[in-house]
Structures are given as C-alpha cells and as structure tokens.
Backbone as a printed PyTorch tensor [residue, N CA C, xyz], in Angstrom:
tensor([[[  0.8170,  -1.1630,   0.0000],
         [  0.0000,   0.0000,   0.0000],
         [  0.8690,   1.2380,   0.0000]],

        [[  0.3480,   2.2140,  -0.6650],
         [  1.0790,   3.4810,  -0.7210],
         [  0.5880,   4.3870,   0.3860]],

        [[  1.4710,   5.0600,   1.0160],
         [  1.1220,   6.0290,   2.0530],
         [  0.8830,   7.3780,   1.3870]],

        [[ -0.1060,   8.0810,   1.8750],
         [ -0.4240,   9.3930,   1.3410],
         [  0.5190,  10.4020,   1.9800]],

        [[  1.2860,  11.0740,   1.1590],
         [  2.2100,  12.0770,   1.6900],
         [  1.8570,  13.4250,   1.0870]],

        [[  1.7460,  14.3920,   1.9450],
         [  1.4420,  15.7490,   1.5220],
         [  2.5340,  16.6760,   2.0290]],

        [[  2.8580,  17.6360,   1.1930],
         [  3.8440,  18.6190,   1.6190],
         [  3.1340,  19.7070,   2.4100]],

        [[  3.8960,  20.5090,   3.0910],
         [  3.3430,  21.6080,   3.8690],
         [  2.6230,  22.6000,   2.9550]],

        [[  3.1380,  22.8150,   1.7740],
         [  2.5090,  23.7300,   0.8210],
         [  1.1320,  23.2190,   0.4030]],

        [[  0.9970,  21.9250,   0.1720],
         [ -0.2960,  21.3420,  -0.2230],
         [ -1.3150,  21.4430,   0.9170]],

        [[ -0.8740,  21.2260,   2.1260],
         [ -1.7700,  21.3310,   3.2830],
         [ -2.2490,  22.7720,   3.4550]],

        [[ -1.3220,  23.7270,   3.3450],
         [ -1.6850,  25.1270,   3.4780],
         [ -2.6340,  25.5580,   2.3520]],

        [[ -2.4390,  25.0490,   1.1370],
         [ -3.3210,  25.3730,   0.0210],
         [ -4.7230,  24.8150,   0.2710]],

        [[ -4.8230,  23.6110,   0.8170],
         [ -6.1190,  23.0010,   1.1100],
         [ -6.8400,  23.7790,   2.2080]],

        [[ -6.1280,  24.1740,   3.2500],
         [ -6.7270,  24.9620,   4.3320],
         [ -7.1870,  26.3130,   3.7940]],

        [[ -6.3890,  26.9360,   2.9540],
         [ -6.7630,  28.2130,   2.3570],
         [ -8.0030,  28.0870,   1.4830]],

        [[ -8.0910,  27.0130,   0.7020],
         [ -9.2630,  26.7910,  -0.1510],
         [-10.5150,  26.5870,   0.6970]],

        [[-10.3980,  25.8410,   1.7830],
         [-11.5350,  25.6470,   2.6840],
         [-11.9600,  26.9630,   3.3170]],

        [[-10.9850,  27.7820,   3.7050],
         [-11.3060,  29.0780,   4.2910],
         [-12.0370,  29.9720,   3.2940]],

        [[-11.6030,  29.9770,   2.0470],
         [-12.2670,  30.7690,   1.0130],
         [-13.6900,  30.2750,   0.8000]],

        [[-13.9030,  28.9690,   0.7760],
         [-15.2420,  28.4160,   0.6070],
         [-16.1630,  28.8190,   1.7580]],

        [[-15.6640,  28.7770,   2.9720],
         [-16.4710,  29.1630,   4.1320],
         [-16.8260,  30.6480,   4.0640]],

        [[-15.8750,  31.4890,   3.6760],
         [-16.1540,  32.9190,   3.5690],
         [-17.1700,  33.2050,   2.4680]],

        [[-17.0770,  32.5230,   1.3470],
         [-18.0540,  32.6920,   0.2710],
         [-19.4360,  32.2540,   0.7370]],

        [[-19.5090,  31.1390,   1.4610],
         [-20.7930,  30.6370,   1.9640],
         [-21.4210,  31.6430,   2.9330]],

        [[-20.6160,  32.2130,   3.8330],
         [-21.1390,  33.1780,   4.8060],
         [-21.6270,  34.4440,   4.1090]],

        [[-20.8900,  34.9100,   3.1160],
         [-21.2940,  36.1090,   2.3870],
         [-22.6070,  35.8840,   1.6540]],

        [[-22.7290,  34.7340,   1.0080],
         [-23.9740,  34.4200,   0.2940],
         [-25.1400,  34.3090,   1.2680]],

        [[-24.9010,  33.7360,   2.4200],
         [-25.9400,  33.6000,   3.4270],
         [-26.4050,  34.9710,   3.9180]],

        [[-25.4800,  35.8740,   4.1670],
         [-25.8430,  37.2190,   4.6250],
         [-26.6150,  37.9760,   3.5550]],

        [[-26.1890,  37.8460,   2.3080],
         [-26.9110,  38.5190,   1.2230],
         [-28.3240,  37.9720,   1.0780]],

        [[-28.4830,  36.6710,   1.2210],
         [-29.8170,  36.0710,   1.1200],
         [-30.7130,  36.5610,   2.2570]],

        [[-30.1650,  36.6640,   3.4670],
         [-30.9520,  37.1650,   4.5970],
         [-31.3500,  38.6230,   4.3750]],

        [[-30.4320,  39.4360,   3.8490],
         [-30.7430,  40.8450,   3.5900],
         [-31.8190,  40.9700,   2.5160]],

        [[-31.7410,  40.1550,   1.4740],
         [-32.7480,  40.1920,   0.4140],
         [-34.1110,  39.7580,   0.9430]],

        [[-34.1320,  38.7250,   1.7840],
         [-35.3990,  38.2670,   2.3610],
         [-36.0010,  39.3330,   3.2700]],

        [[-35.1570,  40.0090,   4.0410],
         [-35.6480,  41.0690,   4.9220],
         [-36.2170,  42.2280,   4.1090]],

        [[-35.5480,  42.6050,   3.0370],
         [-36.0410,  43.6880,   2.1810],
         [-37.3680,  43.3000,   1.5360]],

        [[-37.4930,  42.0470,   1.1160],
         [-38.7440,  41.5910,   0.5030],
         [-39.8820,  41.6190,   1.5150]],

        [[-39.5950,  41.2030,   2.7560],
         [-40.6230,  41.2320,   3.7960],
         [-41.0610,  42.6580,   4.1060]],

        [[-40.1020,  43.5800,   4.1470],
         [-40.4170,  44.9760,   4.4470],
         [-41.2980,  45.5700,   3.3620]],

        [[-40.9510,  45.3310,   2.1070],
         [-41.7650,  45.8880,   1.0240],
         [-43.1360,  45.2290,   0.9800]],

        [[-43.2010,  43.9390,   1.2910],
         [-44.5010,  43.2560,   1.3130],
         [-45.3730,  43.8150,   2.4310]],

        [[-44.7590,  44.1160,   3.5760],
         [-45.5160,  44.7050,   4.6760],
         [-46.0810,  46.0670,   4.2830]],

        [[-45.2610,  46.8600,   3.5810],
         [-45.7230,  48.1900,   3.1640],
         [-46.8720,  48.0730,   2.1760]],

        [[-46.7510,  47.1620,   1.2090],
         [-47.8160,  46.9870,   0.2150],
         [-49.0890,  46.4950,   0.8940]],

        [[-48.9310,  45.5780,   1.8370],
         [-50.0880,  45.0640,   2.5600],
         [-50.7590,  46.1780,   3.3670]],

        [[-49.9610,  46.9910,   4.0330],
         [-50.5070,  48.1030,   4.8150],
         [-51.1950,  49.1100,   3.9010]],

        [[-50.5630,  49.4320,   2.8000],
         [-51.1640,  50.3980,   1.8610],
         [-52.4840,  49.8510,   1.3120]],

        [[-52.5380,  48.5690,   1.0090],
         [-53.7730,  47.9690,   0.5130],
         [-54.8930,  48.0340,   1.5360]],

        [[-54.5670,  47.7320,   2.7920],
         [-55.5810,  47.7930,   3.8430],
         [-56.0680,  49.2110,   4.0730]],

        [[-55.1510,  50.1750,   4.0280],
         [-55.5400,  51.5750,   4.2210],
         [-56.4710,  52.0180,   3.0970]],

        [[-56.1130,  51.7000,   1.8560],
         [-56.9500,  52.0970,   0.7190],
         [-58.3220,  51.4260,   0.7690]],

        [[-58.3640,  50.1570,   1.1300],
         [-59.6370,  49.4390,   1.2140],
         [-60.5380,  50.0470,   2.2810]],

        [[-59.9770,  50.3070,   3.4570],
         [-60.7750,  50.8970,   4.5360],
         [-61.2240,  52.3150,   4.1900]],

        [[-60.3540,  53.0730,   3.5500],
         [-60.7470,  54.4120,   3.1290],
         [-61.8940,  54.3580,   2.1290]],

        [[-61.8360,  53.3860,   1.2120],
         [-62.9210,  53.2380,   0.2400],
         [-64.2320,  52.8820,   0.9370]],

        [[-64.1820,  52.0080,   1.9410],
         [-65.3920,  51.6670,   2.6890],
         [-65.9870,  52.8970,   3.3800]],

        [[-65.1330,  53.6940,   3.9810],
         [-65.6130,  54.8910,   4.6720],
         [-66.2390,  55.8610,   3.6770]],

        [[-65.5810,  56.0690,   2.5520],
         [-66.0990,  57.0000,   1.5450],
         [-67.4430,  56.5210,   1.0090]],

        [[-67.5620,  55.2240,   0.7500],
         [-68.8300,  54.6910,   0.2370],
         [-69.9460,  54.8820,   1.2610]],

        [[-69.6610,  54.5900,   2.5260],
         [-70.6850,  54.7640,   3.5650],
         [-71.0880,  56.2310,   3.6800]],

        [[-70.1160,  57.1290,   3.6500],
         [-70.4470,  58.5450,   3.7320],
         [-71.2350,  58.9960,   2.5050]],

        [[-70.8440,  58.5460,   1.3390],
         [-71.5260,  58.9340,   0.1060],
         [-72.9920,  58.4780,   0.1200]],

        [[-73.2180,  57.2350,   0.5850],
         [-74.5930,  56.7220,   0.6350],
         [-75.4500,  57.5580,   1.5840]],

        [[-74.9280,  57.8590,   2.7770],
         [-75.7100,  58.6240,   3.7510],
         [-75.9850,  60.0360,   3.2410]],

        [[-74.9910,  60.6680,   2.6360],
         [-75.1690,  62.0470,   2.1620],
         [-76.1420,  62.0980,   0.9880]],

        [[-76.0170,  61.1780,   0.0260],
         [-76.8910,  61.2240,  -1.1550],
         [-78.3050,  60.7610,  -0.8430]],

        [[-78.5050,  59.9190,   0.1500],
         [-79.8420,  59.4290,   0.4820],
         [-80.5180,  60.2960,   1.5340]],

        [[-79.9360,  61.4360,   1.8310],
         [-80.5050,  62.3810,   2.7770],
         [-80.7920,  61.7250,   4.1360]],

        [[-79.7220,  61.1690,   4.7240],
         [-79.8740,  60.5410,   6.0350],
         [-80.2460,  61.5710,   7.0850]],

        [[-80.7200,  61.0910,   8.2150],
         [-81.1140,  61.9990,   9.2950],
         [-79.8840,  62.7630,   9.7890]],

        [[-80.1230,  63.8230,  10.5410],
         [-79.0330,  64.6700,  11.0320],
         [-78.0160,  63.9250,  11.8670]],

        [[-78.5180,  63.0860,  12.8040],
         [-77.6030,  62.3500,  13.6730],
         [-76.8260,  61.2850,  12.9150]],

        [[-77.4470,  60.6640,  11.9440],
         [-76.7430,  59.6640,  11.1350],
         [-75.6320,  60.3230,  10.3230]],

        [[-75.9200,  61.4920,   9.7850],
         [-74.9100,  62.2260,   9.0270],
         [-73.7360,  62.6230,   9.9200]],

        [[-74.0250,  63.0900,  11.1100],
         [-72.9660,  63.4570,  12.0540],
         [-72.1330,  62.2320,  12.4200]],

        [[-72.7840,  61.1060,  12.6820],
         [-72.0570,  59.8920,  13.0560],
         [-71.1710,  59.4050,  11.9170]],

        [[-71.7190,  59.4250,  10.6980],
         [-70.9530,  58.9220,   9.5490],
         [-69.7490,  59.8070,   9.2680]],

        [[-69.8580,  61.0880,   9.5260],
         [-68.7340,  61.9880,   9.2770],
         [-67.7930,  62.1040,  10.4760]],

        [[-68.3170,  61.9920,  11.6980],
         [-67.4910,  62.2110,  12.8880],
         [-66.6610,  60.9990,  13.2830]],

        [[-67.1970,  59.8090,  13.1720],
         [-66.4600,  58.6160,  13.6270],
         [-65.1590,  58.4200,  12.8490]],

        [[-65.1750,  58.4570,  11.4990],
         [-63.8910,  58.3400,  10.7980],
         [-62.9390,  59.4910,  11.1130]],

        [[-63.4720,  60.6820,  11.3520],
         [-62.6220,  61.8150,  11.7130],
         [-61.9410,  61.5750,  13.0600]],

        [[-62.6640,  60.9820,  14.0050],
         [-62.0580,  60.6730,  15.3050],
         [-60.9410,  59.6500,  15.1770]],

        [[-61.1740,  58.5930,  14.3940],
         [-60.1230,  57.5940,  14.1800],
         [-58.9070,  58.2130,  13.4980]],

        [[-59.1400,  59.0590,  12.5070],
         [-58.0350,  59.7050,  11.7970],
         [-57.2520,  60.6300,  12.7160]],

        [[-57.9520,  61.4070,  13.5300],
         [-57.2500,  62.3230,  14.4290],
         [-56.4720,  61.5650,  15.4960]],

        [[-57.0060,  60.4630,  15.9950],
         [-56.2870,  59.6490,  16.9760],
         [-55.0050,  59.0990,  16.3610]],

        [[-55.1120,  58.5840,  15.1300],
         [-53.9520,  58.0040,  14.4620],
         [-52.8900,  59.0650,  14.1970]],

        [[-53.3080,  60.2340,  13.7280],
         [-52.3450,  61.3050,  13.4780],
         [-51.6960,  61.7990,  14.7640]],

        [[-52.4820,  61.9560,  15.8100],
         [-51.9150,  62.4190,  17.0810],
         [-50.9080,  61.4150,  17.6210]],

        [[-51.2150,  60.1380,  17.5110],
         [-50.2940,  59.1100,  17.9920],
         [-49.0290,  59.0700,  17.1450]],

        [[-49.1720,  59.2250,  15.8330],
         [-48.0130,  59.1800,  14.9460],
         [-47.1140,  60.4030,  15.1200]],

        [[-47.6850,  61.5520,  15.4250],
         [-46.9070,  62.7770,  15.5150],
         [-46.4220,  63.0990,  16.9210]],

        [[-46.8190,  62.3010,  17.9030],
         [-46.3840,  62.5360,  19.2720],
         [-44.9580,  62.0350,  19.4430]],

        [[-44.1080,  62.8890,  19.9830],
         [-42.7100,  62.5220,  20.1960],
         [-42.5800,  61.9770,  21.6090]],

        [[-42.0410,  60.7850,  21.7080],
         [-41.8110,  60.2010,  23.0240],
         [-40.3230,  59.9610,  23.1970]],

        [[-39.8620,  60.0000,  24.4100],
         [-38.4480,  59.7570,  24.6980],
         [-38.3190,  58.5470,  25.6030]],

        [[-37.1800,  57.9380,  25.5290],
         [-36.8860,  56.7920,  26.3840],
         [-35.9260,  57.2460,  27.4630]],

        [[-36.3510,  57.1010,  28.6940],
         [-35.4900,  57.4460,  29.8110],
         [-35.2800,  56.1980,  30.6490]],

        [[-34.0560,  55.6690,  30.6420],
         [-33.8110,  54.4400,  31.4070],
         [-33.9980,  54.6760,  32.8980]],

        [[-34.4000,  53.6280,  33.5990],
         [-34.6290,  53.7320,  35.0360],
         [-33.2950,  53.8780,  35.7520]],

        [[-33.3010,  54.7050,  36.7580],
         [-32.0980,  54.8860,  37.5490],
         [-32.0690,  53.8550,  38.6720]],

        [[-30.8970,  53.4110,  38.9780],
         [-30.7820,  52.3880,  40.0220],
         [-30.5080,  53.0150,  41.3760]],

        [[-31.0810,  52.4340,  42.3780],
         [-30.7790,  52.8280,  43.7530],
         [-31.2290,  54.2200,  44.1360]],

        [[-32.2710,  54.7280,  43.4960],
         [-32.7850,  56.0400,  43.8650],
         [-31.8180,  57.1650,  43.5540]],

        [[-31.0000,  56.9890,  42.5460],
         [-30.0080,  57.9810,  42.1660],
         [-30.6910,  59.2680,  41.6980]],

        [[-30.1810,  60.4100,  42.1630],
         [-30.7550,  61.6980,  41.7880],
         [-29.8500,  62.3840,  40.7760]],

        [[-30.4860,  63.2570,  40.0110],
         [-29.7050,  64.0630,  39.0650],
         [-29.8570,  65.5070,  39.3830]]])
C-alpha cells in the first residue's frame, strides 16, 4: 500500500481553499438574509397600503350613501365624525414625540 504524503505547501493550500469556501458561503448567506428582509419589508408596506386604501374606500362609500340618500341629522354626524375621530387619533399618535429614559438604580438623583 502506498502512504499518502502531503507537503506543507499542499496542506496550506487546502486549508486556504476551505477558508475561502467558508467565507463565500457566509457572504452568500448574509446577502440572502438581507434580500429576504427587504422583501418582507416591502410586502408589509404593500399590505398596509392595501388595507388603508380598502378601509378608506369603505368609509367613503358609507359617507356617500348617507349624504346622497338624505340621512337623518344624527346619522350624518355619526358617519362623518367617527372616521374623523379615528383619523385624528392616528395622526396624534403618529406625531407625538416620546423619549426613552432608562430607570435609575438605587434612587439615584440628578
């Protein structure tokens, strides 16, 4: 039987090739994760935009029906006021600036 003999140069070349393969695999893995994250983010935005447009269309249709069919005074107020309240709540919440203040330990004063 023949014994397998490798020189130091061949061993170092094999280790280097394995290292390059591992680095290529890690880079491809990171790029795939970044692409998947970007796809999820854009899908979330499209889904949110679709839901917003659908709900807005429902509100407009309900308001249009009540206004054109000469609904009673209170019905007209309700149809116009309820969506306005939801919109104002959403805008106020979105535009409110909040800060994060970490808790102090041991009753520390400033």
